Structures are given as C-alpha cells and as structure tokens.
Amino acid sequence: MGRWVIVDRPIWTDAPSADDAYVFAPSLRALPAGFPLVIATLPVCDWNGELLRGLNEIEPVAGARCYAAILMIDPFALWEDVADALTEKGFCGVVNLPPASLIQTSSEAGAEDHLNSIELERMRWFAENGLGLALTSTNRDAAAAGNLFEKQPEAMLYLPATALSCPIAPITSLVRLGETGSELPVWSLPAPSLAKAETSF
C-alpha cells in the first residue's frame, strides 16, 4: 500500500511511484508557510485560480496518481477549464479540499457530518467528466457518503478540526488510520504535535 501526501509542487517528478497518491494543492504556496492550516479555510486567496495557474506551470504527470485539491463550492470557478486542464495534465481525480464543512458554518446540528449539496453535485460532475474522486470529510464516520456517488471514491481524507493547527508546508504526508469500519482506506493529517515541515518525500 502506497502513501497519500499533500504537495504544493510536482514532487512526483523526483521519485515517482505508482503506489503513492499525490494531492496537488498549489494554492498552499499563496499562504504563509508555517502558519496553521486553518488559514486555508479563509477567503485569503483564490484557491481554484491558484490551482489553474499551478496546472499551467507543470508538465503532464506521466502516470503518477495525482489528485487536484479543489474548493467545490467556489461560485466563480471556470469548471470546464479546470476539468480540461486536469485531463490534459493526466490527473486521475479530484479531492474536495478544503471541504465545504470547514468553509461554511451552520446552526443545524450535525450539518458538518454531510457533504454540502453544491459540493456533492460538483464532485458528481467531475466524475461524469471521467475523473476519479477522493472524499475529504470532517467526520471520521462519513465514509458511507461514498455511496452517494455512482463510482466509489478511492479514499477518504479525514480532516478533523484539530488538524487545522498543523503548519502549512510544501509536503505533508498523511497517516493511514486503522480499524475505521469503512470499505474505503481512510487517511488523516498527522497530529499537530507530530507534524513537521517536510522538504522531501
């Protein structure tokens, strides 16, 4: 079993592995390095605009398993351009990162346990356009949400509120969680006390 890692640059060109999955989040480069990840949930950068610029700067991924970190509830994104760029660069899928539950607040109890309806429809749209999915959730037990898609997501990325104190870094390796009771492999950010700034993978 390979690893899942969030990266702000195409490190897969340094040591490609068919077993590893890379979540490409060039938008993190627009945020202050070392600041807590919670800043990524604030409207301080054009998350999807930075993604498009990042895609324009890289070569095709040449077989690496790459997913794009996308803010699915962006009302201004040019979605066809994003999908075309991902296909052109050879990406295998998309991730709802940051998830809508961290961007929006709700007074409805338990609302954070479910995918935002706009987020859900956008992910379905990407799937209909031939891209695979990985599901980010703030609820460890939300893997059942994978059943909302015609094709089950490849993995779930568990992002609890406590993980938002992890520092922003160019490379963040995720930790595989065991005994989740889910058919999906579940990965999570490391505990803030264990997180470290990685410069190589």
Tab-separated table of C-alpha atoms in Angstrom:
chain	number	residue	atom	x	y	z
A	1	MET	CA	0.000	0.000	0.000
A	2	GLY	CA	1.412	3.347	-1.025
A	3	ARG	CA	1.191	6.664	0.734
A	4	TRP	CA	-1.015	9.733	0.342
A	5	VAL	CA	0.715	13.091	0.502
A	6	ILE	CA	-0.435	16.702	0.058
A	7	VAL	CA	2.035	18.718	-2.010
A	8	ASP	CA	2.189	22.280	-3.294
A	9	ARG	CA	4.544	21.412	-6.174
A	10	PRO	CA	5.071	18.425	-8.510
A	11	ILE	CA	7.402	16.319	-6.351
A	12	TRP	CA	6.292	13.172	-8.204
A	13	THR	CA	8.859	14.077	-10.867
A	14	ASP	CA	11.635	13.497	-8.291
A	15	ALA	CA	10.717	9.990	-7.162
A	16	PRO	CA	7.634	8.705	-8.985
A	17	SER	CA	5.835	5.715	-7.519
A	18	ALA	CA	2.740	4.042	-8.886
A	19	ASP	CA	1.741	3.155	-5.314
A	20	ASP	CA	1.748	6.706	-3.942
A	21	ALA	CA	-1.063	9.240	-4.376
A	22	TYR	CA	-0.348	12.956	-4.557
A	23	VAL	CA	-2.888	15.652	-3.678
A	24	PHE	CA	-1.735	18.681	-5.663
A	25	ALA	CA	-2.561	21.893	-3.767
A	26	PRO	CA	-0.518	24.731	-5.298
A	27	SER	CA	-2.858	27.176	-3.554
A	28	LEU	CA	-0.893	26.472	-0.364
A	29	ARG	CA	2.023	28.391	-1.905
A	30	ALA	CA	-0.104	31.532	-1.706
A	31	LEU	CA	-0.409	31.123	2.079
A	32	PRO	CA	2.272	31.898	4.693
A	33	ALA	CA	4.468	28.847	5.290
A	34	GLY	CA	4.364	27.646	8.875
A	35	PHE	CA	1.003	29.250	9.627
A	36	PRO	CA	-1.734	26.864	10.824
A	37	LEU	CA	-3.695	25.153	8.083
A	38	VAL	CA	-6.893	26.818	9.286
A	39	ILE	CA	-5.901	29.848	7.207
A	40	ALA	CA	-6.715	27.763	4.121
A	41	THR	CA	-10.390	27.901	5.132
A	42	LEU	CA	-10.424	31.713	4.999
A	43	PRO	CA	-11.033	33.797	1.844
A	44	VAL	CA	-7.428	34.963	1.612
A	45	CYS	CA	-6.563	33.518	-1.802
A	46	ASP	CA	-8.290	32.394	-4.989
A	47	TRP	CA	-7.933	28.677	-4.245
A	48	ASN	CA	-9.074	27.368	-7.623
A	49	GLY	CA	-7.417	30.205	-9.527
A	50	GLU	CA	-4.100	29.226	-7.942
A	51	LEU	CA	-4.779	25.620	-8.932
A	52	LEU	CA	-5.271	26.580	-12.577
A	53	ARG	CA	-2.073	28.608	-12.556
A	54	GLY	CA	-0.240	25.702	-10.955
A	55	LEU	CA	-1.548	23.295	-13.586
A	56	ASN	CA	-0.379	25.602	-16.353
A	57	GLU	CA	3.144	25.554	-14.894
A	58	ILE	CA	3.649	21.783	-14.690
A	59	GLU	CA	4.323	19.054	-17.210
A	60	PRO	CA	1.896	16.131	-17.629
A	61	VAL	CA	2.115	13.798	-14.649
A	62	ALA	CA	3.315	10.830	-16.716
A	63	GLY	CA	1.468	8.078	-14.903
A	64	ALA	CA	1.724	9.379	-11.326
A	65	ARG	CA	-1.500	9.106	-9.275
A	66	CYS	CA	-2.340	12.781	-8.879
A	67	TYR	CA	-5.485	14.358	-7.469
A	68	ALA	CA	-6.253	18.070	-7.525
A	69	ALA	CA	-7.304	19.819	-4.302
A	70	ILE	CA	-10.395	21.804	-5.290
A	71	LEU	CA	-12.757	24.115	-3.417
A	72	MET	CA	-16.001	22.662	-4.772
A	73	ILE	CA	-18.295	25.489	-3.632
A	74	ASP	CA	-16.432	28.249	-5.495
A	75	PRO	CA	-19.160	30.247	-7.328
A	76	PHE	CA	-16.673	31.881	-9.695
A	77	ALA	CA	-14.569	28.931	-10.879
A	78	LEU	CA	-14.431	28.113	-14.585
A	79	TRP	CA	-15.163	24.431	-14.106
A	80	GLU	CA	-14.778	23.361	-17.722
A	81	ASP	CA	-11.331	24.964	-17.789
A	82	VAL	CA	-10.371	23.125	-14.598
A	83	ALA	CA	-11.572	19.752	-15.918
A	84	ASP	CA	-9.847	20.293	-19.268
A	85	ALA	CA	-6.571	21.221	-17.568
A	86	LEU	CA	-6.713	18.174	-15.298
A	87	THR	CA	-7.355	15.861	-18.239
A	88	GLU	CA	-4.606	17.483	-20.298
A	89	LYS	CA	-2.086	17.035	-17.477
A	90	GLY	CA	-3.072	13.419	-16.843
A	91	PHE	CA	-4.596	13.786	-13.359
A	92	CYS	CA	-6.598	10.786	-12.222
A	93	GLY	CA	-9.011	12.645	-9.961
A	94	VAL	CA	-10.086	15.433	-7.639
A	95	VAL	CA	-10.419	15.948	-3.882
A	96	ASN	CA	-12.844	18.291	-2.119
A	97	LEU	CA	-10.070	20.053	-0.226
A	98	PRO	CA	-10.742	22.194	1.716
A	99	PRO	CA	-14.177	20.642	2.333
A	100	ALA	CA	-17.254	22.861	2.422
A	101	SER	CA	-17.922	21.922	6.048
A	102	LEU	CA	-14.811	23.882	7.058
A	103	ILE	CA	-15.663	26.880	4.882
A	104	GLN	CA	-19.285	27.328	5.846
A	105	THR	CA	-20.855	27.440	9.275
A	106	SER	CA	-24.301	26.122	10.071
A	107	SER	CA	-26.583	26.289	13.057
A	108	GLU	CA	-28.104	22.936	12.132
A	109	ALA	CA	-26.881	20.215	14.462
A	110	GLY	CA	-24.899	17.582	12.617
A	111	ALA	CA	-24.715	19.583	9.399
A	112	GLU	CA	-20.968	19.141	9.318
A	113	ASP	CA	-21.446	15.387	9.004
A	114	HIS	CA	-22.758	15.623	5.457
A	115	LEU	CA	-21.482	16.796	2.113
A	116	ASN	CA	-22.712	20.211	1.085
A	117	SER	CA	-25.244	19.774	-1.747
A	118	ILE	CA	-23.286	22.053	-4.089
A	119	GLU	CA	-20.084	20.215	-3.219
A	120	LEU	CA	-21.763	16.867	-3.863
A	121	GLU	CA	-23.103	17.894	-7.257
A	122	ARG	CA	-19.765	19.362	-8.320
A	123	MET	CA	-17.943	16.158	-7.384
A	124	ARG	CA	-20.507	14.154	-9.338
A	125	TRP	CA	-19.916	16.464	-12.293
A	126	PHE	CA	-16.174	15.798	-12.192
A	127	ALA	CA	-16.879	12.056	-12.011
A	128	GLU	CA	-19.165	12.315	-15.052
A	129	ASN	CA	-16.282	14.004	-16.847
A	130	GLY	CA	-14.072	10.986	-16.303
A	131	LEU	CA	-12.179	11.965	-13.151
A	132	GLY	CA	-11.855	9.812	-10.054
A	133	LEU	CA	-12.693	11.019	-6.564
A	134	ALA	CA	-11.213	11.120	-3.101
A	135	LEU	CA	-13.514	12.329	-0.352
A	136	THR	CA	-12.485	14.771	2.379
A	137	SER	CA	-14.648	14.905	5.497
A	138	THR	CA	-14.503	16.370	8.981
A	139	ASN	CA	-16.380	13.297	10.206
A	140	ARG	CA	-14.400	10.079	10.545
A	141	ASP	CA	-17.573	8.027	10.085
A	142	ALA	CA	-18.619	9.781	6.879
A	143	ALA	CA	-17.126	7.202	4.542
A	144	ALA	CA	-20.679	5.989	3.879
A	145	ALA	CA	-21.067	9.209	1.899
A	146	GLY	CA	-19.065	7.440	-0.773
A	147	ASN	CA	-22.274	5.583	-1.605
A	148	LEU	CA	-23.697	8.873	-2.894
A	149	PHE	CA	-21.517	8.514	-5.986
A	150	GLU	CA	-22.007	6.134	-8.892
A	151	LYS	CA	-18.372	5.070	-8.564
A	152	GLN	CA	-16.995	4.750	-5.044
A	153	PRO	CA	-14.195	7.193	-4.135
A	154	GLU	CA	-10.712	5.725	-3.924
A	155	ALA	CA	-10.049	7.001	-0.409
A	156	MET	CA	-11.325	9.235	2.347
A	157	LEU	CA	-9.226	12.021	3.833
A	158	TYR	CA	-10.283	12.642	7.421
A	159	LEU	CA	-9.770	16.272	8.384
A	160	PRO	CA	-10.879	16.914	11.983
A	161	ALA	CA	-10.928	20.461	13.294
A	162	THR	CA	-7.899	19.701	15.472
A	163	ALA	CA	-5.833	19.007	12.355
A	164	LEU	CA	-6.232	22.618	11.274
A	165	SER	CA	-3.474	23.613	13.664
A	166	CYS	CA	-0.966	21.666	11.550
A	167	PRO	CA	1.519	24.013	9.878
A	168	ILE	CA	1.258	24.815	6.186
A	169	ALA	CA	4.146	23.063	4.460
A	170	PRO	CA	5.241	22.199	0.901
A	171	ILE	CA	4.826	18.484	1.655
A	172	THR	CA	2.519	16.859	4.204
A	173	SER	CA	2.433	13.068	4.442
A	174	LEU	CA	-0.887	11.657	5.618
A	175	VAL	CA	-1.314	8.886	8.176
A	176	ARG	CA	-3.328	5.738	7.412
A	177	LEU	CA	-5.996	5.109	10.046
A	178	GLY	CA	-6.734	1.548	11.077
A	179	GLU	CA	-9.971	-0.128	12.184
A	180	THR	CA	-12.251	2.524	10.754
A	181	GLY	CA	-15.025	0.119	9.810
A	182	SER	CA	-15.006	1.646	6.341
A	183	GLU	CA	-14.580	-0.045	2.991
A	184	LEU	CA	-12.569	2.998	1.960
A	185	PRO	CA	-8.992	3.456	3.125
A	186	VAL	CA	-9.027	6.430	5.499
A	187	TRP	CA	-6.108	8.844	5.732
A	188	SER	CA	-5.643	11.797	8.055
A	189	LEU	CA	-3.312	14.686	8.718
A	190	PRO	CA	-0.778	13.871	11.428
A	191	ALA	CA	-1.441	15.094	14.944
A	192	PRO	CA	-0.222	18.708	15.212
A	193	SER	CA	2.401	17.675	17.754
A	194	LEU	CA	3.826	15.177	15.242
A	195	ALA	CA	3.575	17.340	12.132
A	196	LYS	CA	6.841	18.525	10.696
A	197	ALA	CA	7.848	20.675	7.777
A	198	GLU	CA	8.884	18.243	5.044
A	199	THR	CA	11.076	19.346	2.178
A	200	SER	CA	11.487	15.948	0.541
A	201	PHE	CA	9.371	12.816	0.209
